[in-house]
Short mmCIF file of C-alpha atoms in Angstrom, two decimals:
data_model
loop_
_atom_site.label_atom_id
_atom_site.label_comp_id
_atom_site.label_asym_id
_atom_site.label_seq_id
_atom_site.Cartn_x
_atom_site.Cartn_y
_atom_site.Cartn_z
CA UNK A 1 -12.98 -15.43 14.10
CA UNK A 2 -13.07 -19.00 15.26
CA UNK A 3 -12.73 -21.79 12.71
CA UNK A 4 -15.24 -23.95 14.55
CA UNK A 5 -17.86 -21.38 13.66
CA UNK A 6 -17.68 -22.52 10.07
CA UNK A 7 -18.21 -26.09 11.11
CA UNK A 8 -21.82 -25.28 12.03
CA UNK A 9 -22.54 -24.11 8.49
CA UNK A 10 -22.84 -27.05 6.25
CA UNK A 11 -21.70 -25.63 3.00
CA UNK A 12 -18.63 -23.54 3.83
CA UNK A 13 -15.20 -24.98 3.45
CA UNK A 14 -12.63 -24.62 6.16
CA UNK A 15 -9.11 -23.93 4.93
CA UNK A 16 -7.72 -22.61 8.15
CA UNK A 17 -3.96 -22.81 8.08
CA UNK A 18 -3.21 -20.67 11.07
CA UNK A 19 -3.56 -17.06 12.01
CA UNK A 20 -0.47 -15.86 10.18
CA UNK A 21 -0.97 -17.57 6.88
CA UNK A 22 -2.54 -15.48 4.17
CA UNK A 23 -4.10 -18.45 2.44
CA UNK A 24 -6.39 -19.09 5.39
CA UNK A 25 -7.99 -15.69 4.86
CA UNK A 26 -8.41 -15.89 1.10
CA UNK A 27 -11.64 -17.80 1.57
CA UNK A 28 -13.20 -14.59 2.83
CA UNK A 29 -12.16 -12.65 -0.25
CA UNK A 30 -13.34 -15.07 -2.86
CA UNK A 31 -15.55 -12.62 -4.75
CA UNK A 32 -15.53 -11.12 -8.21
CA UNK A 33 -16.22 -7.53 -9.15
CA UNK A 34 -19.81 -8.13 -10.23
CA UNK A 35 -20.62 -9.95 -6.99
CA UNK A 36 -19.34 -7.06 -4.91
CA UNK A 37 -21.23 -4.50 -6.99
CA UNK A 38 -24.38 -6.58 -6.69
CA UNK A 39 -24.12 -6.72 -2.91
CA UNK A 40 -23.38 -3.03 -2.77
CA UNK A 41 -26.46 -2.09 -4.74
CA UNK A 42 -28.67 -4.38 -2.70
CA UNK A 43 -27.47 -2.66 0.47
CA UNK A 44 -29.03 0.56 -0.74
CA UNK A 45 -32.54 -0.91 -0.60
CA UNK A 46 -33.46 -1.39 3.01
CA UNK A 47 -36.70 -3.22 2.37
CA UNK A 48 -35.14 -6.41 1.14
CA UNK A 49 -34.31 -8.38 4.23
CA UNK A 50 -32.64 -11.06 2.18
CA UNK A 51 -29.05 -9.96 2.39
CA UNK A 52 -27.98 -13.08 4.21
CA UNK A 53 -29.47 -15.23 1.49
CA UNK A 54 -27.61 -13.17 -1.03
CA UNK A 55 -24.32 -13.75 0.72
CA UNK A 56 -25.12 -17.43 0.93
CA UNK A 57 -22.09 -19.53 1.59
CA UNK A 58 -19.68 -16.88 0.46
CA UNK A 59 -19.54 -13.93 2.86
CA UNK A 60 -16.78 -11.53 2.02
CA UNK A 61 -14.73 -9.16 4.11
CA UNK A 62 -13.63 -7.13 1.10
CA UNK A 63 -16.74 -4.99 1.37
CA UNK A 64 -16.26 -4.35 5.06
CA UNK A 65 -12.65 -3.25 4.74
CA UNK A 66 -12.91 -1.02 1.71
CA UNK A 67 -16.30 0.49 2.42
CA UNK A 68 -15.13 1.54 5.88
CA UNK A 69 -11.86 2.88 4.49
CA UNK A 70 -13.66 4.84 1.77
CA UNK A 71 -16.05 6.20 4.37
CA UNK A 72 -13.17 7.34 6.58
CA UNK A 73 -11.61 9.20 3.70
CA UNK A 74 -14.93 10.73 2.60
CA UNK A 75 -15.78 11.90 6.09
CA UNK A 76 -12.38 13.48 6.59
CA UNK A 77 -12.37 15.17 3.18
CA UNK A 78 -15.96 16.27 2.89
CA UNK A 79 -16.19 17.05 6.58
CA UNK A 80 -13.48 19.63 6.20
CA UNK A 81 -15.07 21.06 3.06
CA UNK A 82 -18.51 21.22 4.64
CA UNK A 83 -17.23 22.85 7.83
CA UNK A 84 -15.52 25.47 5.73
CA UNK A 85 -18.65 26.10 3.65
CA UNK A 86 -20.91 26.50 6.67
CA UNK A 87 -18.47 28.83 8.37
CA UNK A 88 -18.22 30.85 5.19
CA UNK A 89 -21.96 31.37 5.19
CA UNK A 90 -22.01 32.84 8.64
CA UNK A 91 -18.68 34.63 8.62
CA UNK A 92 -17.37 35.79 5.26
CA UNK A 93 -13.81 36.19 6.43
CA UNK A 94 -12.98 32.62 7.45
CA UNK A 95 -10.19 31.02 5.50
CA UNK A 96 -9.74 27.38 4.64
CA UNK A 97 -7.96 25.27 7.17
CA UNK A 98 -7.58 21.55 7.02
CA UNK A 99 -8.09 19.91 10.37
CA UNK A 100 -6.20 16.67 10.18
CA UNK A 101 -7.85 15.55 13.41
CA UNK A 102 -10.89 14.68 11.30
CA UNK A 103 -8.92 11.78 9.84
CA UNK A 104 -8.15 10.39 13.26
CA UNK A 105 -11.70 10.84 14.50
CA UNK A 106 -13.15 9.26 11.37
CA UNK A 107 -10.79 6.30 11.52
CA UNK A 108 -11.43 5.61 15.20
CA UNK A 109 -15.16 6.08 14.88
CA UNK A 110 -15.86 4.11 11.73
CA UNK A 111 -13.38 1.30 12.21
CA UNK A 112 -14.34 0.98 15.86
CA UNK A 113 -18.03 0.83 15.11
CA UNK A 114 -17.75 -1.63 12.26
CA UNK A 115 -15.62 -4.00 14.31
CA UNK A 116 -17.08 -3.72 17.79
CA UNK A 117 -20.80 -3.82 17.03
CA UNK A 118 -20.86 -7.03 14.96
CA UNK A 119 -18.58 -8.79 17.43
CA UNK A 120 -20.72 -7.69 20.33
CA UNK A 121 -23.89 -8.87 18.61
CA UNK A 122 -22.25 -12.14 17.71
CA UNK A 123 -21.27 -12.92 21.27
CA UNK A 124 -24.57 -11.76 22.69
CA UNK A 125 -26.61 -13.81 20.27
CA UNK A 126 -24.44 -16.85 20.81
CA UNK A 127 -24.92 -16.47 24.53
CA UNK A 128 -28.64 -16.31 24.03
CA UNK A 129 -28.47 -19.51 22.10
CA UNK A 130 -29.21 -18.54 18.54
CA UNK A 131 -27.15 -19.46 15.56
CA UNK A 132 -24.94 -16.57 14.54
CA UNK A 133 -21.95 -16.37 12.24
CA UNK A 134 -19.34 -13.74 12.90
CA UNK A 135 -18.14 -13.36 9.33
CA UNK A 136 -21.67 -12.86 8.05
CA UNK A 137 -22.34 -10.24 10.69
CA UNK A 138 -19.13 -8.38 9.82
CA UNK A 139 -20.07 -8.56 6.15
CA UNK A 140 -23.58 -7.29 6.67
CA UNK A 141 -22.62 -4.40 8.94
CA UNK A 142 -19.87 -3.45 6.53
CA UNK A 143 -22.23 -3.24 3.59
CA UNK A 144 -24.77 -1.35 5.70
CA UNK A 145 -22.29 1.53 5.95
CA UNK A 146 -22.16 1.93 2.21
CA UNK A 147 -25.16 4.24 2.14
CA UNK A 148 -23.23 6.83 4.13
CA UNK A 149 -20.77 7.36 1.30
CA UNK A 150 -23.11 9.27 -1.05
CA UNK A 151 -24.66 10.80 2.06
CA UNK A 152 -21.31 12.33 3.00
CA UNK A 153 -21.18 13.88 -0.44
CA UNK A 154 -24.71 15.24 -0.15
CA UNK A 155 -24.01 16.69 3.28
CA UNK A 156 -21.78 19.25 1.61
CA UNK A 157 -24.87 21.35 0.97
CA UNK A 158 -24.52 24.15 3.48
CA UNK A 159 -28.19 24.33 4.44
CA UNK A 160 -28.59 23.08 7.98
CA UNK A 161 -32.16 21.83 7.79
CA UNK A 162 -31.45 19.98 4.57
CA UNK A 163 -28.44 18.32 6.16
CA UNK A 164 -30.54 17.04 9.01
CA UNK A 165 -33.16 15.69 6.64
CA UNK A 166 -30.52 13.93 4.56
CA UNK A 167 -28.78 12.33 7.48
CA UNK A 168 -32.06 11.20 9.03
CA UNK A 169 -33.16 9.56 5.80
CA UNK A 170 -29.80 7.85 5.36
CA UNK A 171 -29.68 6.77 8.99
CA UNK A 172 -33.17 5.32 8.81
CA UNK A 173 -32.43 3.46 5.62
CA UNK A 174 -29.24 1.99 7.01
CA UNK A 175 -30.84 1.04 10.30
CA UNK A 176 -33.77 -0.60 8.57
CA UNK A 177 -31.35 -2.56 6.44
CA UNK A 178 -29.54 -3.83 9.50
CA UNK A 179 -32.65 -4.59 11.51
CA UNK A 180 -34.61 -6.34 8.78
CA UNK A 181 -31.72 -8.53 7.80
CA UNK A 182 -30.93 -9.38 11.38
CA UNK A 183 -34.54 -10.29 12.03
CA UNK A 184 -34.80 -12.51 9.00
CA UNK A 185 -31.54 -14.23 9.82
CA UNK A 186 -32.12 -14.88 13.48
CA UNK A 187 -35.83 -15.51 13.26
CA UNK A 188 -38.04 -13.13 15.20
CA UNK A 189 -38.64 -14.18 18.77
CA UNK A 190 -39.65 -12.05 21.64
CA UNK A 191 -36.51 -11.82 23.70
CA UNK A 192 -34.46 -11.09 20.64
CA UNK A 193 -36.60 -8.07 19.88
CA UNK A 194 -34.43 -6.03 22.23
CA UNK A 195 -31.44 -6.91 20.04
CA UNK A 196 -33.18 -5.64 16.95
CA UNK A 197 -34.11 -2.37 18.58
CA UNK A 198 -30.55 -2.02 19.87
CA UNK A 199 -29.18 -2.56 16.37
CA UNK A 200 -31.53 0.07 14.98
CA UNK A 201 -30.62 2.59 17.62
CA UNK A 202 -26.90 2.01 17.27
CA UNK A 203 -27.00 2.62 13.55
CA UNK A 204 -29.02 5.79 14.06
CA UNK A 205 -26.53 6.88 16.70
CA UNK A 206 -23.73 6.43 14.18
CA UNK A 207 -25.60 8.57 11.67
CA UNK A 208 -26.13 11.33 14.23
CA UNK A 209 -22.46 11.12 15.23
CA UNK A 210 -21.39 11.54 11.62
CA UNK A 211 -23.55 14.63 11.24
CA UNK A 212 -22.64 16.18 14.56
CA UNK A 213 -18.90 15.66 14.47
CA UNK A 214 -17.94 16.02 10.84
CA UNK A 215 -20.63 18.32 9.50
CA UNK A 216 -21.45 20.62 12.44
CA UNK B 1 18.84 -3.94 -13.44
CA UNK B 2 22.23 -3.89 -11.87
CA UNK B 3 24.36 -1.31 -13.58
CA UNK B 4 27.56 -1.98 -11.81
CA UNK B 5 28.98 -3.81 -14.79
CA UNK B 6 28.56 -0.92 -17.09
CA UNK B 7 31.80 0.92 -16.71
CA UNK B 8 34.42 -1.79 -16.81
CA UNK B 9 35.66 -4.32 -19.29
CA UNK B 10 32.94 -6.93 -19.34
CA UNK B 11 34.98 -10.09 -19.31
CA UNK B 12 32.03 -11.75 -17.73
CA UNK B 13 28.85 -11.14 -19.75
CA UNK B 14 26.92 -8.40 -18.07
CA UNK B 15 23.60 -9.61 -16.88
CA UNK B 16 21.17 -8.11 -14.47
CA UNK B 17 22.26 -9.90 -11.37
CA UNK B 18 20.66 -9.03 -8.10
CA UNK B 19 22.79 -8.65 -5.04
CA UNK B 20 22.10 -12.10 -3.71
CA UNK B 21 23.19 -13.65 -6.98
CA UNK B 22 26.38 -11.64 -6.93
CA UNK B 23 27.21 -12.82 -3.45
CA UNK B 24 26.47 -16.39 -4.39
CA UNK B 25 28.67 -16.26 -7.49
CA UNK B 26 31.36 -14.57 -5.46
CA UNK B 27 31.38 -17.41 -2.98
CA UNK B 28 31.30 -20.03 -5.72
CA UNK B 29 34.18 -18.43 -7.56
CA UNK B 30 36.30 -18.09 -4.49
CA UNK B 31 35.74 -21.74 -3.69
CA UNK B 32 36.75 -22.75 -7.18
CA UNK B 33 39.71 -20.53 -7.72
CA UNK B 34 41.40 -21.46 -4.47
CA UNK B 35 44.77 -20.05 -3.56
CA UNK B 36 45.76 -19.00 -7.05
CA UNK B 37 43.91 -15.75 -6.62
CA UNK B 38 45.39 -12.76 -8.31
CA UNK B 39 45.77 -9.71 -6.14
CA UNK B 40 47.15 -7.27 -8.61
CA UNK B 41 47.52 -4.50 -6.07
CA UNK B 42 49.72 -6.45 -3.73
CA UNK B 43 53.34 -7.23 -3.76
CA UNK B 44 53.71 -10.98 -3.24
CA UNK B 45 55.51 -10.49 0.05
CA UNK B 46 52.67 -8.49 1.47
CA UNK B 47 49.87 -10.67 0.13
CA UNK B 48 47.11 -11.04 2.68
CA UNK B 49 46.02 -14.58 3.54
CA UNK B 50 44.00 -16.14 0.74
CA UNK B 51 40.51 -15.01 1.40
CA UNK B 52 37.56 -14.58 -0.82
CA UNK B 53 37.79 -10.84 -0.88
CA UNK B 54 40.33 -9.52 -3.26
CA UNK B 55 39.56 -6.02 -4.28
CA UNK B 56 40.86 -3.68 -6.84
CA UNK B 57 42.25 -0.49 -5.44
CA UNK B 58 42.16 2.50 -7.65
CA UNK B 59 45.79 2.81 -8.59
CA UNK B 60 47.00 -0.61 -9.57
CA UNK B 61 50.57 -0.96 -10.64
CA UNK B 62 51.09 -4.02 -12.77
CA UNK B 63 52.56 -6.85 -10.69
CA UNK B 64 56.34 -6.73 -11.09
CA UNK B 65 57.91 -9.84 -12.62
CA UNK B 66 59.73 -10.98 -9.47
CA UNK B 67 61.10 -14.44 -9.30
CA UNK B 68 59.35 -15.82 -6.23
CA UNK B 69 57.37 -18.97 -6.83
CA UNK B 70 54.07 -17.60 -5.70
CA UNK B 71 54.22 -14.74 -8.13
CA UNK B 72 55.19 -17.12 -10.92
CA UNK B 73 52.02 -19.00 -10.12
CA UNK B 74 50.11 -15.80 -10.32
CA UNK B 75 51.69 -14.78 -13.60
CA UNK B 76 50.84 -18.12 -15.08
CA UNK B 77 47.27 -17.75 -14.08
CA UNK B 78 47.06 -14.33 -15.67
CA UNK B 79 45.79 -14.88 -19.16
CA UNK B 80 46.50 -11.39 -20.43
CA UNK B 81 48.00 -8.15 -19.35
CA UNK B 82 46.28 -6.62 -16.41
CA UNK B 83 43.72 -4.03 -17.32
CA UNK B 84 44.66 -0.39 -17.10
CA UNK B 85 43.93 1.03 -13.66
CA UNK B 86 40.32 2.10 -13.51
CA UNK B 87 39.68 5.76 -12.77
CA UNK B 88 39.55 6.73 -9.15
CA UNK B 89 36.28 6.52 -7.35
CA UNK B 90 34.05 4.75 -9.77
CA UNK B 91 31.85 1.90 -8.76
CA UNK B 92 33.94 -0.77 -10.35
CA UNK B 93 34.80 -2.53 -7.20
CA UNK B 94 32.28 -5.30 -7.58
CA UNK B 95 32.89 -5.97 -11.21
CA UNK B 96 34.12 -9.22 -12.66
CA UNK B 97 37.45 -8.79 -14.32
CA UNK B 98 38.44 -12.32 -15.11
CA UNK B 99 41.24 -12.32 -12.61
CA UNK B 100 39.27 -14.09 -9.90
CA UNK B 101 36.08 -13.66 -7.93
CA UNK B 102 34.58 -10.16 -7.91
CA UNK B 103 35.44 -8.05 -4.91
CA UNK B 104 33.26 -7.95 -1.83
CA UNK B 105 30.82 -5.06 -1.57
CA UNK B 106 31.30 -4.92 2.18
CA UNK B 107 34.72 -3.42 1.88
CA UNK B 108 34.16 -0.93 -0.88
CA UNK B 109 34.15 2.78 -0.19
CA UNK B 110 30.90 4.23 1.09
CA UNK B 111 30.68 6.63 -1.81
CA UNK B 112 30.60 3.69 -4.19
CA UNK B 113 27.74 2.08 -2.32
CA UNK B 114 25.78 5.30 -2.24
CA UNK B 115 26.36 5.91 -5.90
CA UNK B 116 25.35 2.40 -6.79
CA UNK B 117 22.13 2.67 -4.76
CA UNK B 118 21.33 6.04 -6.26
CA UNK B 119 21.89 4.67 -9.71
CA UNK B 120 19.58 1.79 -8.93
CA UNK B 121 16.89 4.15 -7.71
CA UNK B 122 17.12 6.17 -10.90
CA UNK B 123 16.97 3.12 -13.13
CA UNK B 124 14.03 1.64 -11.24
CA UNK B 125 12.29 4.97 -11.49
CA UNK B 126 12.80 5.02 -15.22
CA UNK B 127 11.36 1.54 -15.48
CA UNK B 128 8.30 2.10 -13.36
CA UNK B 129 7.19 5.63 -13.92
CA UNK B 130 8.19 6.32 -17.50
CA UNK B 131 7.02 4.45 -20.58
CA UNK B 132 9.14 1.50 -21.47
CA UNK B 133 8.59 -1.78 -23.33
CA UNK B 134 8.65 -3.93 -20.18
CA UNK B 135 5.69 -2.33 -18.51
CA UNK B 136 3.25 -5.15 -18.97
CA UNK B 137 5.45 -7.72 -17.37
CA UNK B 138 5.90 -7.06 -13.68
CA UNK B 139 8.53 -9.71 -13.31
CA UNK B 140 10.81 -8.09 -15.80
CA UNK B 141 9.84 -4.58 -14.89
CA UNK B 142 11.42 -4.56 -11.49
CA UNK B 143 13.75 -7.46 -11.11
CA UNK B 144 16.22 -5.49 -9.05
CA UNK B 145 13.72 -3.91 -6.68
CA UNK B 146 14.85 -1.98 -3.67
CA UNK B 147 13.15 -0.18 -0.82
CA UNK B 148 15.38 2.90 -0.64
CA UNK B 149 13.50 4.67 -3.40
CA UNK B 150 10.08 4.17 -1.85
CA UNK B 151 11.43 5.22 1.52
CA UNK B 152 12.79 8.47 0.16
CA UNK B 153 9.61 9.22 -1.72
CA UNK B 154 7.34 8.57 1.24
CA UNK B 155 9.43 10.62 3.62
CA UNK B 156 9.73 13.42 1.09
CA UNK B 157 5.97 13.52 0.62
CA UNK B 158 5.43 13.58 4.37
CA UNK B 159 7.94 16.38 4.80
CA UNK B 160 6.45 18.39 1.92
CA UNK B 161 2.96 18.08 3.36
CA UNK B 162 4.17 18.88 6.83
CA UNK B 163 6.04 21.92 5.54
CA UNK B 164 2.99 23.34 3.84
CA UNK B 165 0.76 22.82 6.84
CA UNK B 166 0.23 25.83 9.04
CA UNK B 167 -1.01 23.99 12.11
CA UNK B 168 -0.47 20.50 13.56
CA UNK B 169 2.58 19.91 11.42
CA UNK B 170 3.68 16.76 13.18
CA UNK B 171 0.23 15.26 13.01
CA UNK B 172 0.12 15.92 9.28
CA UNK B 173 3.43 14.15 8.77
CA UNK B 174 2.25 11.24 10.89
CA UNK B 175 -0.97 10.88 8.95
CA UNK B 176 0.76 11.09 5.59
CA UNK B 177 3.50 8.63 6.51
CA UNK B 178 1.10 6.15 8.10
CA UNK B 179 -1.28 6.42 5.18
CA UNK B 180 1.41 5.73 2.61
CA UNK B 181 3.37 3.07 4.45
CA UNK B 182 0.41 1.15 5.81
CA UNK B 183 -1.40 1.73 2.55
CA UNK B 184 1.31 0.06 0.51
CA UNK B 185 1.31 -2.97 2.79
CA UNK B 186 -2.47 -3.19 2.81
CA UNK B 187 -2.72 -2.85 -0.95
CA UNK B 188 -0.27 -5.70 -1.40
CA UNK B 189 -2.17 -7.83 1.08
CA UNK B 190 -5.37 -7.00 -0.74
CA UNK B 191 -4.02 -8.40 -3.97
CA UNK B 192 -2.73 -11.49 -2.22
CA UNK B 193 -6.06 -12.06 -0.50
CA UNK B 194 -7.93 -11.73 -3.77
CA UNK B 195 -5.92 -14.65 -5.01
CA UNK B 196 -3.42 -12.69 -7.05
CA UNK B 197 0.22 -13.49 -7.61
CA UNK B 198 2.73 -10.88 -6.63
CA UNK B 199 5.87 -10.83 -4.61
CA UNK B 200 5.31 -8.87 -1.44
CA UNK B 201 8.40 -6.66 -1.40
CA UNK B 202 8.42 -6.18 -5.12
CA UNK B 203 4.92 -4.82 -4.87
CA UNK B 204 5.85 -2.53 -1.98
CA UNK B 205 8.72 -1.27 -4.06
CA UNK B 206 6.54 -0.64 -7.10
CA UNK B 207 3.85 1.18 -5.16
CA UNK B 208 6.51 3.32 -3.58
CA UNK B 209 8.05 4.24 -6.92
CA UNK B 210 4.63 5.15 -8.29
CA UNK B 211 4.51 7.91 -5.69
CA UNK B 212 7.14 9.86 -7.60
CA UNK B 213 4.65 11.90 -9.69
CA UNK B 214 2.78 12.87 -6.52
CA UNK B 215 6.09 13.94 -4.99
CA UNK B 216 6.70 16.22 -7.96
CA UNK B 217 3.14 17.53 -7.64
CA UNK B 218 3.57 18.18 -3.92
CA UNK B 219 6.81 20.03 -4.56
CA UNK B 220 5.19 22.29 -7.13
CA UNK B 221 2.19 22.88 -4.87
CA UNK B 222 4.50 23.84 -2.05
CA UNK B 223 5.86 26.65 -4.17
CA UNK B 224 2.65 27.80 -5.80
CA UNK B 225 -0.29 28.59 -3.55
CA UNK B 226 -3.19 29.05 -5.96
CA UNK B 227 -6.02 26.58 -5.37
CA UNK B 228 -7.02 26.14 -9.00
CA UNK B 229 -3.43 25.55 -10.05
CA UNK B 230 -3.03 23.06 -7.23
CA UNK B 231 -6.10 21.14 -8.33
CA UNK B 232 -4.87 20.92 -11.91
CA UNK B 233 -1.36 19.89 -10.92
CA UNK B 234 -2.60 17.28 -8.46
CA UNK B 235 -5.01 15.85 -11.01
CA UNK B 236 -2.20 15.48 -13.52
CA UNK B 237 0.08 13.89 -10.94
CA UNK B 238 -2.70 11.55 -9.88
CA UNK B 239 -3.34 10.48 -13.45
CA UNK B 240 0.34 9.81 -13.98
CA UNK B 241 0.65 7.79 -10.76
CA UNK B 242 -2.40 5.71 -11.56
CA UNK B 243 -1.14 5.11 -15.08
CA UNK B 244 2.17 3.92 -13.63
CA UNK B 245 0.56 1.57 -11.13
CA UNK B 246 -2.20 0.22 -13.37
CA UNK B 247 -0.44 -2.44 -15.47
CA UNK B 248 1.32 -3.91 -12.52
CA UNK B 249 -1.74 -4.23 -10.31
CA UNK B 250 -4.12 -5.37 -13.00
CA UNK B 251 -1.87 -8.09 -14.31
CA UNK B 252 -1.40 -9.56 -10.86
CA UNK B 253 -4.99 -10.72 -10.35
CA UNK B 254 -7.68 -12.65 -12.13
CA UNK B 255 -9.33 -10.37 -14.77
CA UNK B 256 -12.69 -10.75 -13.01
CA UNK B 257 -11.26 -9.05 -9.98
CA UNK B 258 -9.24 -6.36 -11.66
CA UNK B 259 -11.47 -3.55 -10.44
CA UNK B 260 -11.38 -4.94 -6.91
CA UNK B 261 -7.60 -4.78 -6.93
CA UNK B 262 -7.34 -1.37 -8.59
CA UNK B 263 -9.95 0.53 -6.63
CA UNK B 264 -7.93 0.65 -3.38
CA UNK B 265 -4.89 1.93 -5.27
CA UNK B 266 -7.02 4.70 -6.70
CA UNK B 267 -8.43 5.44 -3.27
CA UNK B 268 -5.00 5.78 -1.72
CA UNK B 269 -3.65 8.07 -4.41
CA UNK B 270 -6.86 10.10 -4.33
CA UNK B 271 -6.58 10.61 -0.58
CA UNK B 272 -2.93 11.63 -0.90
CA UNK B 273 -3.87 14.01 -3.69
CA UNK B 274 -6.60 15.48 -1.57
CA UNK B 275 -4.15 15.97 1.29
CA UNK B 276 -1.80 17.80 -1.06
CA UNK B 277 -4.53 20.15 -2.23
CA UNK B 278 -6.13 20.65 1.13
CA UNK B 279 -3.13 21.27 3.31
CA UNK B 280 -2.01 24.84 3.27
#
């Protein structure tokens, strides 16, 4: 997260006091409850495309951190419940067992995705010359994961075909959210179209991974 | 609140001094009182070199009225008769008794230290987890914070969860310990990042003490294996923990951001509660 990045944006203030000082990070958490709720709700509607305008000069990392953490917990908890329910349908004699490996897998998967993908896109887009802001990318990708939280709850339903339908709908919505916002932020140009498609596919891949690993 | 003054004659007004204040006052007093320090347990001939660490041993005979000059000095500096010997083995060794600077806690018996720390844990627990008039004021609520209590509670919860697990016991302990320890640090950082005002270690201490109801819940769940009972017990324990942590966390931040600060606390306790129910 380089401080010079903020220098390109006219309105943001730069209070960088060093990597180890908490006060240099408080600028990324300068949001109130209603602002966070507003952003959260807008992330459920993929057709908007104006998320970056909504963030404006005040991107926050609060959403990224706590949405990913909530998702990790939900996947671990509901994944175990759903696995038990599906096994119970096929084999009446299975007993409940809590696989704590789900927590590790969820943490690695979700945290890894939400950190690596925005950083990768940031560096790639910078290399290709367009104007990208790392904090805004992290913020946007973080909020894009929020739709998977109710999805994880709905995936408890032990009907396989329904699960696939649910996860495909959620994955499409999330991917559209990411792609539309990315397009409107970067400005659509031909060579960047590959980036948009890659973003879409990555988000879909995450959705499929969630279904396949935690809700088999 | 430091309770070490409670069982001796309070010649110095008992106040809730933290350890660092005690040490500071000890050093100040020893500087001021100089060589006329009373060592009631010592015969003048066997007096150790004047140091800042006089200590009261359990069986103190009153200093005999010998005629050496040094003891005359001591007798003159004694304003009243020496106090009756305190009972053996109580934690009086760091008390102020008016005869000079309080004794050094480094040289007291280990049992006294342990008892004092245990007493502090109990009193902090009473302040944090049970209703008391100081709840709304975090500064007053835990002035004498310590990290022993939280440490015990976290380890106990990890051990209880690991005990009840049938497979991957060590992984369960690791997950529980990491979740609670890292969670406390991250929750504190969250409040600080949201612009709140808390003291880092005091907050760690408070979040650790608020785990006590979940510890009780985990203990009961270890003994009783019925799922419905577990759910009820864990819900009650969760409600109690959240109630204990709520005033502290909410008063630390701007009211507009109260929910932002409280939600992660709820999430952490919920995940621990789920682990307690789910692990069998």
